[in-house]
Amino acid sequence: MQKSPWIIHYDGSSCNGCDIEVLAALTPMYDVERFGVINTGNPKHADIFLITGSVNEQNKAVIKNIYDQMPNPKVVMAVGICACTGGIFRECYNVLGGPDKVIPVDLYVPGCAARPESIIDGVVKALELWEGKRRKRTGRESIQT
Amino acid sequence: MPFFTISKTILRSLFGRPATLMYPAVPREYVEGSRGHIEIAVESCSFCSLCQRKCPTEALSVDRETKIWKIDRLRCIACNFCAEACPKKCLSMATGYSPAVTSPGETEEHHA
Amino acid sequence: MRTIIPFGPQHPVLPEPIHLDLVVEDETVVDVIPSIGFIHRGLEKLVEKKDFQEFVYVAERICGICSFIHGMTYCHGVEQLMKIEVPPRAHYLRTVWSELSRIHSHLLWLGLIADAFGFESLFMHSWRLREKVLDIIEATTGGRVIFGSCKIGGVRRDIENGTLREIAAKLRDYAVEYKDLGNVFLNDLTVKRRLCGVGVLSGPDALGLGSVGPMLRASGVAQDMRLLKYAAYGGIDFAPVTAEEGDSYARCAVRIGEIFQSVEIIRQCSEKIPGGAIEIKVTGLPEGEFYARTEQPRGEVIYYIKANGTKNLERLRVRTPTFANIPPMLKIMTGCQLADVPVLVLTIDPCISCTER
Amino acid sequence: MIESQDFRETTPERLIGEVQGMRDAGYRLVQIGATRTEGFEINYSFDRNLEFVNFKIRLADNTEAIPSISGVYWSAFLYENELHDLFGLNIKNIHIDYQGHFYRVARPAAFAEKPPPPKIKRAVKPTAGTEVKET
Amino acid sequence: MDTLTLILYVAFAPLLGGLLAGVDRRITARMQGRFGPPILQPFYDVVKLFNKENLVVRRSQTVYIIFFLAFMVFTGGIFYAGEDLLLVIFSLMLANTFLVLAAYKGSSPYSAIGAERELLQIMAYEPMVLFYVVGIYMASKTFYIETIATTQHPMLIRFLPGIFLGFLYVLTIKLRKSPFDLSTSHHGHQEIVKGITTEFTGPSLGLIEITHWYENVLLLGMVSLFFAPNLWLGAGVALAIYLLEIFIDNACARARWQFTVFSSWVVAAVLGFGNILALTLFG
Ligand code: SF4
Ligand code: SF4
Ligand code: SF4
Ligand code: SF4
Ligand code: SF4
Ligand code: SF4
Ligand code: SF4
Ligand code: SF4
């Protein structure tokens, strides 16, 4: 099992609600660092791309760019209703929808705002997906941890 | 002392118990009334589609003919508006969120 | 050496995507060029698709930090247009929730600014304390960030008087910890070195550049929209918290002062709250135009509501505090040190999602 | 209680003079915003110690030139760029003019479009998937 | 101190360094009121990194990183083999230079600023490190670590209290601890993301991590040298110092580079030079 998920968090057109919950998941009450999570802020160091909020004209390129900069294997996690489907803003003229309009999304975490518990569950699930992708990529069991 | 003013707090934390809730090893107990997900007692639903019309995100769809009530969990913002609108009071807000899924997938259907 | 450093839109813990091109000479910032639009959703236009009652849910999601105050301001505006007399109990409940928002928002900000000057443990402890406020919020509204407890004509949930007094007592206990935390922010030498004299904005400048909220009050201008006596603020005893220096330290001090002020306001509410209904039935449709102004944690927010007697409003415009605070931010950033950029960006307590809507 | 709302009418020609007057009287620029009506309305709001004043300009359409007030209130450039990008208003001489790149939006000047007639009832439609409706 | 310790160092320093890093993260978390990651987390991280793709901007980057590691192992090796202290100091500096070079090759503004700041940090701590060498020499009359460590003489720290304190001050910089975590820190920080390490991915980043473990063990060895010939006491004190550094890390805001450089120089001048002056006059 992957034990060291490093996360990059990008906030699309969200309301902040999910972002602060993502941050809250890092803080003492929830402390996702228990699972080895580090919020790196640097796509080149990241394993999990965590997106909150929907995609619009302007951040489309940013999301694509971050995704491309991340080395394989990588998992994309859409957190919150906005990132899953566009949510309550789906009908806004400037909202294209969830990030799955631009990049492949591996995991959808619902909630408005997504609770830190949901985010933790999501991260745990993302780890399994990551491990699967790694196996596929290297075709071998992990160098033993 | 103007240096290390935080010492008391961090030393107390170091030797005390961490504030971490240890989820998921310890399951979370949600307070009563916490808005998590919508549940339906479909046997009392009259398929009047009022909930569908009220839902601000169009997460619900109700089909009177086939008697199917559907919800897309990835659209629901847990606002409780549908439950307030339902004349039959068969919708209710339960605690705890719906789980993460790996594909946008299908809506959840409830048949009468 | 002249370099252009992109700051954002994606940046660790910078909670939101604003993009600044910093033109840097060695470590000094000589120019700042902002560009926005990363979160623009165009939600003001959504009033054309959602009816005015349903729109409360959208208004709440303009921003997840002062979510409640957004919802309340929207309701306040529509109620004024429709001449709805909201029951006094609802007004008091709205006041309590507004102040709870303020406490959690300021604690959030304290954490972020601590992170901006590299004080990780202070960040963690601020957010640890914030969680306790969120617990109160969840117990009373059902949501941690999106309260969803306001509606046109009143509120959707009641808090019992006994519970309210318990909340006030709890907050009084927490205030002891807020004091410890405040002591670190206001007295620690390594912190003061990062805040004092950084980003000075004089009172007249602050007014001239249109800044609002703690940014304005930290420059010695005692302006606070709560003095307009919306919700129950008419019956509450309070005075705006101000500071004179106009630097980052002053802005920090103002926000810390406001946490204690909010605790006090909630105490007053718990004692003064009248009984009675919490909502009244809404009939009719809104018509006319109205500017609703309220005080968010970040400052004055404006809702311009124009209605033409149909179910859908004709126009909704939201001018959020961060939008008003961007020009002063650009001003204080020119000539600063690269290391001070995050501190300065954070001293306006930026919230981009409502800025761009 | 209802907050006092002071609405005054003005014209593009008189605008700069009025705004300068407010600045001299110590008012703070609160906001500039526009509304799509039959034509367009632009509101300039000011505040001095909670005393709220609002100037309104009415325009027949959005090609009419309006002078920028960013020479009087520097901070107005943000609002004016916003008006240009979202409403397509023609504001002259903004001192920092983004030339339409302040907001990059899917549909330029979307706010200048007339609102569609209100829908009576929403059509029943399947909600599966993340399909984004073309609006 | 001989080839045996050399081999022990090369084999076990990364284990010890990684373990220290793990304990560090756990204690830090506890100070912050959190539960914290597993003690073995740093190893998980590195293993993970070696499982990732290596995206490089320029190939020379990786070469520089390998040099960085090689020189660090060499430096630690000659230190623990009891060789010349002067050589240790200069090859340590050389190793760090490779990291800076690698970061400059990264060609992103963050890594360039990070590299620049790393140089400022080197500038800040170097005077004190030189005083350290001079002080140790004056107290023990030799540059040979083996001789320093094994000959019976009064404990060095009795002659070098100033140098000891000064060295602790710059140790905060070397261990990349707040308030002096300017060029990079364990967490990416707001000013420059991950600073000097921004442009490295996967295996290269893993190598940097391992190099830091070697370096930390070396630094703690340098601390324990103050307690020669009682090296066990020295090792104990070195660990205690490491805990103290964790505490400082959690109790300070990050300083600006100006403060870092000037305060280190003042400390070097007062404590370092003062101590040497005293030794010269009364020694
Ligand atoms: S899902 Fe809800 S809380 Fe999250 S960003 Fe969207 S509107 Fe905000
Ligand atoms: S409003 Fe209630 S009764 Fe009507 S369709 Fe919905 S769930 Fe069924
Ligand atoms: S809770 Fe709100 S969003 Fe969810 S189905 Fe009901 S009305 Fe729709
Ligand atoms: S509201 Fe009550 S009676 Fe009506 S359907 Fe629901 S459970 Fe049955
Ligand atoms: S899906 Fe259908 S069968 Fe299953 S519980 Fe719902 S209504 Fe009953
Ligand atoms: S100012 Fe910020 S916190 Fe407040 S409502 Fe707006 S976005 Fe939210
Ligand atoms: S500035 Fe906007 S995004 Fe930020 S908190 Fe305020 S409303 Fe929310
Ligand atoms: S120092 Fe702060 S901003 Fe930087 S990674 Fe850590 S938590 Fe994030």
mmCIF file of C-alpha atoms in Angstrom, chain C residues 1 4-8 11-14 26-27 112 115-121 124-125 188 190-191 193-194 198 337-340 342 346, chain E residues 28 30-34 109-110 112-113 116-117 120 178-179 181 187-193 249-259:
data_model
loop_
_atom_site.group_PDB
_atom_site.id
_atom_site.type_symbol
_atom_site.label_atom_id
_atom_site.label_comp_id
_atom_site.label_asym_id
_atom_site.label_seq_id
_atom_site.Cartn_x
_atom_site.Cartn_y
_atom_site.Cartn_z
ATOM 1 C CA MET C 1 18.504 40.963 -11.377
ATOM 2 C CA ILE C 4 9.031 37.980 -12.733
ATOM 3 C CA ILE C 5 7.738 35.591 -10.146
ATOM 4 C CA PRO C 6 4.289 34.224 -10.667
ATOM 5 C CA PHE C 7 2.442 34.113 -7.385
ATOM 6 C CA GLY C 8 -0.496 31.789 -7.618
ATOM 7 C CA HIS C 11 -0.080 27.964 -4.244
ATOM 8 C CA PRO C 12 0.206 25.897 -1.095
ATOM 9 C CA VAL C 13 -2.215 27.044 1.509
ATOM 10 C CA LEU C 14 -2.853 30.236 -0.324
ATOM 11 C CA ASP C 26 16.702 40.716 -6.038
ATOM 12 C CA GLU C 27 14.319 40.329 -3.148
ATOM 13 C CA LEU C 112 -3.221 31.470 7.589
ATOM 14 C CA ASP C 115 1.511 30.044 8.038
ATOM 15 C CA ALA C 116 2.444 32.964 5.812
ATOM 16 C CA PHE C 117 5.273 33.949 8.112
ATOM 17 C CA GLY C 118 6.311 30.354 8.604
ATOM 18 C CA PHE C 119 4.969 29.670 12.061
ATOM 19 C CA GLU C 120 3.493 26.240 11.554
ATOM 20 C CA SER C 121 2.554 25.373 15.101
ATOM 21 C CA MET C 124 -2.159 24.443 13.750
ATOM 22 C CA HIS C 125 -3.235 25.742 17.111
ATOM 23 C CA ASP C 188 6.293 37.297 20.265
ATOM 24 C CA THR C 190 9.879 36.800 15.945
ATOM 25 C CA VAL C 191 6.268 37.460 14.943
ATOM 26 C CA ARG C 193 9.556 41.352 13.350
ATOM 27 C CA ARG C 194 7.389 40.057 10.512
ATOM 28 C CA VAL C 198 5.069 45.997 7.197
ATOM 29 C CA GLN C 337 10.297 42.368 0.287
ATOM 30 C CA LEU C 338 9.550 39.090 -1.457
ATOM 31 C CA ALA C 339 9.380 37.435 1.937
ATOM 32 C CA ASP C 340 6.594 39.833 2.914
ATOM 33 C CA PRO C 342 2.367 36.322 1.535
ATOM 34 C CA LEU C 346 -3.014 37.808 3.703
ATOM 35 C CA THR E 28 6.451 18.326 15.763
ATOM 36 C CA ARG E 30 2.493 16.477 18.940
ATOM 37 C CA MET E 31 3.623 20.001 19.657
ATOM 38 C CA GLN E 32 1.014 21.155 17.197
ATOM 39 C CA GLY E 33 -1.683 19.164 18.955
ATOM 40 C CA ARG E 34 -1.796 16.527 16.231
ATOM 41 C CA PRO E 109 11.936 31.216 -10.625
ATOM 42 C CA TYR E 110 11.189 29.413 -7.375
ATOM 43 C CA ALA E 112 16.365 30.121 -8.629
ATOM 44 C CA ILE E 113 15.244 32.156 -5.639
ATOM 45 C CA GLU E 116 19.943 32.268 -4.109
ATOM 46 C CA ARG E 117 18.670 31.925 -0.592
ATOM 47 C CA LEU E 120 22.759 33.475 1.497
ATOM 48 C CA SER E 178 12.366 27.792 11.442
ATOM 49 C CA PRO E 179 13.210 30.696 11.887
ATOM 50 C CA ASP E 181 14.205 27.693 6.845
ATOM 51 C CA HIS E 187 6.672 21.850 4.056
ATOM 52 C CA GLY E 188 6.487 23.840 0.903
ATOM 53 C CA HIS E 189 6.068 27.370 2.043
ATOM 54 C CA GLN E 190 4.218 30.302 0.770
ATOM 55 C CA GLU E 191 6.931 32.545 -0.542
ATOM 56 C CA ILE E 192 8.704 30.175 -2.840
ATOM 57 C CA VAL E 193 6.819 26.903 -2.737
ATOM 58 C CA ASP E 249 11.318 25.177 14.952
ATOM 59 C CA ASN E 250 7.857 25.182 16.433
ATOM 60 C CA ALA E 251 8.176 28.334 18.433
ATOM 61 C CA CYS E 252 9.384 30.842 15.854
ATOM 62 C CA ALA E 253 8.183 32.645 12.796
ATOM 63 C CA ARG E 254 10.400 32.492 9.736
ATOM 64 C CA ALA E 255 12.940 35.298 9.680
ATOM 65 C CA ARG E 256 13.828 37.377 6.643
ATOM 66 C CA TRP E 257 17.172 36.677 4.999
ATOM 67 C CA GLN E 258 18.669 39.943 6.184
ATOM 68 C CA PHE E 259 18.081 39.004 9.785
#
